[in-house]
XYZ file of C-alpha atoms in Angstrom:
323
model
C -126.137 -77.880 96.745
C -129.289 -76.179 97.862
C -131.107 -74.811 94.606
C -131.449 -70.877 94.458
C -134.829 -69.482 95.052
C -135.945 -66.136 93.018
C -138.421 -63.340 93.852
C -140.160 -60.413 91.809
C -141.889 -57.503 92.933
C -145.705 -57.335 92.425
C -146.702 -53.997 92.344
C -150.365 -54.746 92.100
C -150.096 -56.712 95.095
C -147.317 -54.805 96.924
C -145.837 -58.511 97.621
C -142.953 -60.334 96.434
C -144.101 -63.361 94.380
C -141.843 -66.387 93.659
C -140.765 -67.037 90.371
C -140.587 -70.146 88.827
C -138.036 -70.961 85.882
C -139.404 -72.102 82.592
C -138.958 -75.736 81.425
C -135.768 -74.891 79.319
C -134.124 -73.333 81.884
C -134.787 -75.752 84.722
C -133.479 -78.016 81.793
C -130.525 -76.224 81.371
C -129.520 -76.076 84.852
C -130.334 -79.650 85.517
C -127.878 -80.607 82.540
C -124.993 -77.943 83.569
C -123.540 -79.690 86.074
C -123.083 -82.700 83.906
C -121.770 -80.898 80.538
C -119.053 -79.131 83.233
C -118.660 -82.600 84.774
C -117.553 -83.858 81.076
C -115.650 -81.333 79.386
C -113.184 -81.106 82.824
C -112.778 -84.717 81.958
C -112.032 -84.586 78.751
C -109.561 -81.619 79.425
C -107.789 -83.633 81.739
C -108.154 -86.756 79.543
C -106.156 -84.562 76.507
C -103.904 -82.783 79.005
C -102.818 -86.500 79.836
C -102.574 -87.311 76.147
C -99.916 -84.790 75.781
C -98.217 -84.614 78.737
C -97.830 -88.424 79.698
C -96.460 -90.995 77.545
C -97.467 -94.418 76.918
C -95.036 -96.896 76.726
C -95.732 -97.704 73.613
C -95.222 -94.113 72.676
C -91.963 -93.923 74.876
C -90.610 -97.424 72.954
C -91.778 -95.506 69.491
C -90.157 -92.266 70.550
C -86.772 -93.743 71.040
C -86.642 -96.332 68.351
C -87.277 -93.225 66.223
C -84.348 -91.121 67.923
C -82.314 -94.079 67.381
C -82.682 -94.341 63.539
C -82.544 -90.294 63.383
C -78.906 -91.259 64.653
C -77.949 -94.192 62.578
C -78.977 -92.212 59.468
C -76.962 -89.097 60.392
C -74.126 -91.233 60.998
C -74.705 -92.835 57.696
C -74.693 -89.308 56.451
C -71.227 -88.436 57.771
C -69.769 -91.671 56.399
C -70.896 -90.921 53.129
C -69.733 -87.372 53.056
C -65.930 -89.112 54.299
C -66.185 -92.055 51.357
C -67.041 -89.394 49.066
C -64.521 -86.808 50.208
C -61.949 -90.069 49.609
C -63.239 -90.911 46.158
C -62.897 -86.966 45.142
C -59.629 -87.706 45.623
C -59.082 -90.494 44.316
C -60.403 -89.347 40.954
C -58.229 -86.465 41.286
C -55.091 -88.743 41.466
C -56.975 -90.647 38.437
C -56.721 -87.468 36.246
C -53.401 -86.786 37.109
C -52.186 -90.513 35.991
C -53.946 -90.082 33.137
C -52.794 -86.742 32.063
C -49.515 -87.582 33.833
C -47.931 -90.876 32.768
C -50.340 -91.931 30.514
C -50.553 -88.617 28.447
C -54.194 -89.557 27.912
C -57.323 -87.143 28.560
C -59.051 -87.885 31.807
C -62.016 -88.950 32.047
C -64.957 -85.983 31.932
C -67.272 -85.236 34.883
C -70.211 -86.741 32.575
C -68.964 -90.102 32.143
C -67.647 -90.168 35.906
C -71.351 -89.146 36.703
C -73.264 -90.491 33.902
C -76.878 -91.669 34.967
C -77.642 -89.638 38.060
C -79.077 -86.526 36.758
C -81.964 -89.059 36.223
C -82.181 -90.264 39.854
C -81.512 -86.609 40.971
C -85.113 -85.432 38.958
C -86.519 -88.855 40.576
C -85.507 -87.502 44.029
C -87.091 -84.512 43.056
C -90.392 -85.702 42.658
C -90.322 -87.082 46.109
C -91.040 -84.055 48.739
C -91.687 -85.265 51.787
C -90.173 -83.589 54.538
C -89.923 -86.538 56.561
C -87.943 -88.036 54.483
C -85.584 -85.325 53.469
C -82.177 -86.604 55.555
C -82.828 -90.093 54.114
C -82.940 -88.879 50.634
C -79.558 -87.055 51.398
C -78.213 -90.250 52.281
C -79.825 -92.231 49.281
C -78.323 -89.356 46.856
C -74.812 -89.337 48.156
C -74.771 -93.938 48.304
C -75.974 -93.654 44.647
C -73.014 -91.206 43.957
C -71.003 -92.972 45.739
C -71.325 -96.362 43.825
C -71.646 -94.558 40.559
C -68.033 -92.908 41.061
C -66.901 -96.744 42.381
C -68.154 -98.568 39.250
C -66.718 -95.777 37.187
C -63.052 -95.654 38.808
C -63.360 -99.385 38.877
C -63.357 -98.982 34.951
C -60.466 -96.587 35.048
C -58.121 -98.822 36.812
C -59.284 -101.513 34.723
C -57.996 -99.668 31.428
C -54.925 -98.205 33.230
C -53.903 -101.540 34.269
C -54.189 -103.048 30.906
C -52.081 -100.063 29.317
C -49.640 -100.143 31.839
C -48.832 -103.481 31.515
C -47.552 -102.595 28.147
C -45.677 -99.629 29.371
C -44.010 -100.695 31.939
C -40.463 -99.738 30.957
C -41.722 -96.268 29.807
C -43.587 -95.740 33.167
C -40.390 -96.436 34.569
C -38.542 -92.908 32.766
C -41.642 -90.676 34.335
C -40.889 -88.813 37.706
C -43.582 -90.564 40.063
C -41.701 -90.384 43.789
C -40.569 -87.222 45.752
C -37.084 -85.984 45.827
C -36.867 -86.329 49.630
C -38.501 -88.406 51.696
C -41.495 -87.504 53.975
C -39.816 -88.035 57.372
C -36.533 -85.719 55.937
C -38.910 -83.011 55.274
C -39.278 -79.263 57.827
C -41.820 -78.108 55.761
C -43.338 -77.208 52.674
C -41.392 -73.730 51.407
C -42.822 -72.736 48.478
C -45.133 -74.687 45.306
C -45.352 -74.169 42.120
C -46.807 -71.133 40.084
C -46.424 -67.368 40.792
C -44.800 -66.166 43.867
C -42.855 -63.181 45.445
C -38.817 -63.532 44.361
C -37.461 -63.679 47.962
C -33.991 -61.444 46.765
C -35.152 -59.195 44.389
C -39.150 -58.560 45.984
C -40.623 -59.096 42.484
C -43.720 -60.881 41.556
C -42.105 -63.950 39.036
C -43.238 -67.569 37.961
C -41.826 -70.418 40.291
C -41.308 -73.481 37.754
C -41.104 -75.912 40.602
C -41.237 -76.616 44.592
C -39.098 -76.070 47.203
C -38.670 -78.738 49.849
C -37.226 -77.109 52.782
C -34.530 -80.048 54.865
C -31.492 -79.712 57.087
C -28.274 -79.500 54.798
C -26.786 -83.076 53.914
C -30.237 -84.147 53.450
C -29.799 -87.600 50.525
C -31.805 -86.464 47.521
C -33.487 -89.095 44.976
C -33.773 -89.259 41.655
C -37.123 -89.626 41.026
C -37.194 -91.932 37.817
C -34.849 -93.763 35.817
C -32.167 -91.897 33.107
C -29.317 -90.443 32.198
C -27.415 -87.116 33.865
C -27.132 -84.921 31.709
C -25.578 -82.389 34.014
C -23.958 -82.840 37.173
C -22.409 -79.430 38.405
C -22.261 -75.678 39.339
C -25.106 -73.654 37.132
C -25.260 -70.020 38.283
C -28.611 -69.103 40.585
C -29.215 -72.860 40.483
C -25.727 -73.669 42.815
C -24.553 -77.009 42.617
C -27.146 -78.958 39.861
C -27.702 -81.552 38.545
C -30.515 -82.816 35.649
C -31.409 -85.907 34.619
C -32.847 -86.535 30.879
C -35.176 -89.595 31.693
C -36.779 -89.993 27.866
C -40.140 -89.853 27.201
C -39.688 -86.259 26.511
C -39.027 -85.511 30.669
C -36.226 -83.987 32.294
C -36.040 -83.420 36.208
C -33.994 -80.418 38.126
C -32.326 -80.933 41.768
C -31.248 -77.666 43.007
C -28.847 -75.523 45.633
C -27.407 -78.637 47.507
C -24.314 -78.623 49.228
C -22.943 -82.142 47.547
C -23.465 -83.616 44.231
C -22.848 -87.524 44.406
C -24.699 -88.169 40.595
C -21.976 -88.094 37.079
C -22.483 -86.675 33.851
C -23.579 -89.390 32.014
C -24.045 -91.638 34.751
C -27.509 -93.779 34.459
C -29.608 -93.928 37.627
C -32.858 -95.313 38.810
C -35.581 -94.405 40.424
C -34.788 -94.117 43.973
C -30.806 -93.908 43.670
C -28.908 -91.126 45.631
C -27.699 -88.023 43.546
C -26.516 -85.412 46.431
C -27.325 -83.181 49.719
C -29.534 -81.174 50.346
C -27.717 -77.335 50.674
C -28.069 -73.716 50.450
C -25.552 -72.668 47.375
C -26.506 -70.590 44.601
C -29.430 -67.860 44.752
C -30.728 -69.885 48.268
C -32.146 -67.779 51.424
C -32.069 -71.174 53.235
C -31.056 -74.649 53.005
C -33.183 -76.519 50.604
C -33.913 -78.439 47.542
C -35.630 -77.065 44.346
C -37.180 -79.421 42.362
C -38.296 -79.203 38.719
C -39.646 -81.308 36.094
C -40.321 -80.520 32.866
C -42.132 -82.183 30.224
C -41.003 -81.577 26.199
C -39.212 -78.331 27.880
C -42.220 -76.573 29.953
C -42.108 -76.747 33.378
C -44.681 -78.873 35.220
C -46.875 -78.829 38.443
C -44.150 -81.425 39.947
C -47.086 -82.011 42.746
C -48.889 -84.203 40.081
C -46.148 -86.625 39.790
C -46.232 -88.035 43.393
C -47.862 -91.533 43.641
C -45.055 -94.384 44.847
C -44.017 -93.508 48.203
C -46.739 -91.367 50.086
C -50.372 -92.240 50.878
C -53.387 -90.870 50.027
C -53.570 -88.453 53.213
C -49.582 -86.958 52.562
C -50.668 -86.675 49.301
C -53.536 -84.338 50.362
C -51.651 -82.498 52.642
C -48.857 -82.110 50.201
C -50.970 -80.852 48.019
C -52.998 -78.491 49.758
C -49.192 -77.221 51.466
C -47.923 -76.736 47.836
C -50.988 -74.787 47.066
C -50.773 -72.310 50.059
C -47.013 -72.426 50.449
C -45.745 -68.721 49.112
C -41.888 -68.396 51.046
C -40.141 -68.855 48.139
C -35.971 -69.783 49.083
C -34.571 -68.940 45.920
């Protein structure tokens, strides 16, 4: 590149005069080309940082998107195992309250010892490590609520074992079987009276079923009554000791004596639609020391887990009362 040449006027001399650059600036441009030279390098050089993996960057980048994975995974299986040991404990309570006529156990001693690790996990803030401490939280949960329903099982067992013939009087099955069942009509607690349009309280659950459905008695005892009883239709109720009585309402047959002893499981009548009935179905009641019960809690021999849920949340939402 041919260097530029400069002229200035001389007045004295009328004559343009060349001028000659200082030693800093012929410095300056001697060194310009050079400095441009290296910072276009260096651009490029970052540009290609960013822009262009290595493959040891590309082998870090996906080992990383790989464990991001495995730990979210992780994270959904430990929300499901928890969601399944909620309910488990759930059912716990209810056995305990239910045939055991024990107090459950409180939330502190089914969570005892991790407020503790919940302040340690406090302490650490890194935002990095924020999903994995979500995981960490919900595994120490998790094996806290195992070693602590381990326990409860433990003691239920042993008390069982010594009440076997009294756990054998307490309503634990339902009054028709699953695969009988249309659909959940009505649970128990306050609901709209489907005759009269009045807001009253629904002492048990209606199971709606095709007429000549076989109803179960749902523990062992004695029938106490085994007939027509006004709004209730054809009845029949079983005193099984223990201070519990059960109710089968409305059906269309009754099979089941006065005074007759049945077991758990043994066939009492048909599903119907007589008495106060807007459709054919069978109300069931128990009744513990003479006040009605939640019969939803006494459910635990023939469903699983998952009916047991969806019974439960059905009973809760259920509001078409049938009689």
């Amino acid at each position: 590149m041919a260097q530029k040449v400069f002229y200035r006027y001389n007045p004295a001399s009328e004559q343009y005069e060349r001028v000659y650059p200082d030693r800093r600036r012929r410095w300056a441009a001697a060194v310009r080309p050079y400095v441009t030279a290296v910072l276009l390098v260096a651009a490029t050089a970052i540009g290609l940082y960013y822009l262009i993996e290595s493959p040891r960057e590309k082998r870090l980048r996906r080992n990383n998107e790989r464990l991001q994975q495995r730990i979210e995974l992780l994270n959904r299986r430990a929300d499901e195992a928890l969601a399944v040991m909620e309910d488990i404990a759930e059912r716990d309570n209810n056995f305990y309250r239910v045939m055991m006529q024990a107090e459950p156990l409180t939330p502190a001693r089914r969570y005892a010892g991790l407020e503790r690790q919940r302040y340690i996990d406090r302490l650490d803030s890194l935002t990095d490590n924020e999903l994995l401490q979500n995981v960490r939280q919900k595994l120490d949960r998790l094996d806290q609520m195992l070693v602590t329903q381990v326990k409860s099982f433990d003691f239920l067992a042993s008390e069982a074992s010594g009440q076997k013939e009294r756990t054998a009087h307490i309503p634990a099955i339902q009054p028709v079987p699953e695969k009988y069942l249309r659909a959940m009509a009505s649970g128990y607690g306050v609901r709209r009276d489907p005759v009269y349009g009045t807001m009253k309280f629904h002492e048990g659950m209606d199971f709606s079923a095709p007429v000549g459905t076989p109803v179960y008695a749902t523990a062992d005892g004695t029938v106490t009554t085994a007939a027509w009883k006004s709004s209730y239709g054809n009845l029949v109720e079983i005193n099984h000791g223990h201070n519990y009585t059960t109710r089968y309402a409305h059906m269309s047959k009754i099979i089941a004596r006065p005074g007759q002893t049945v077991h758990r499981g043994d066939l009492i009548g048909l599903v119907g639609n007589t008495g106060k009935s807007t459709g054919p179905h069978l109300h069931y009641e128990v009744r513990y020391r003479g006040a009605p019960q939640n019969p939803v809690n006494y459910y635990y021999y023939d469903i699983t887990p998952e009916q047991y849920d969806q019974l439960v949340r059905l009973a809760e939402n259920a509001g078409h009362v049938m009689d």
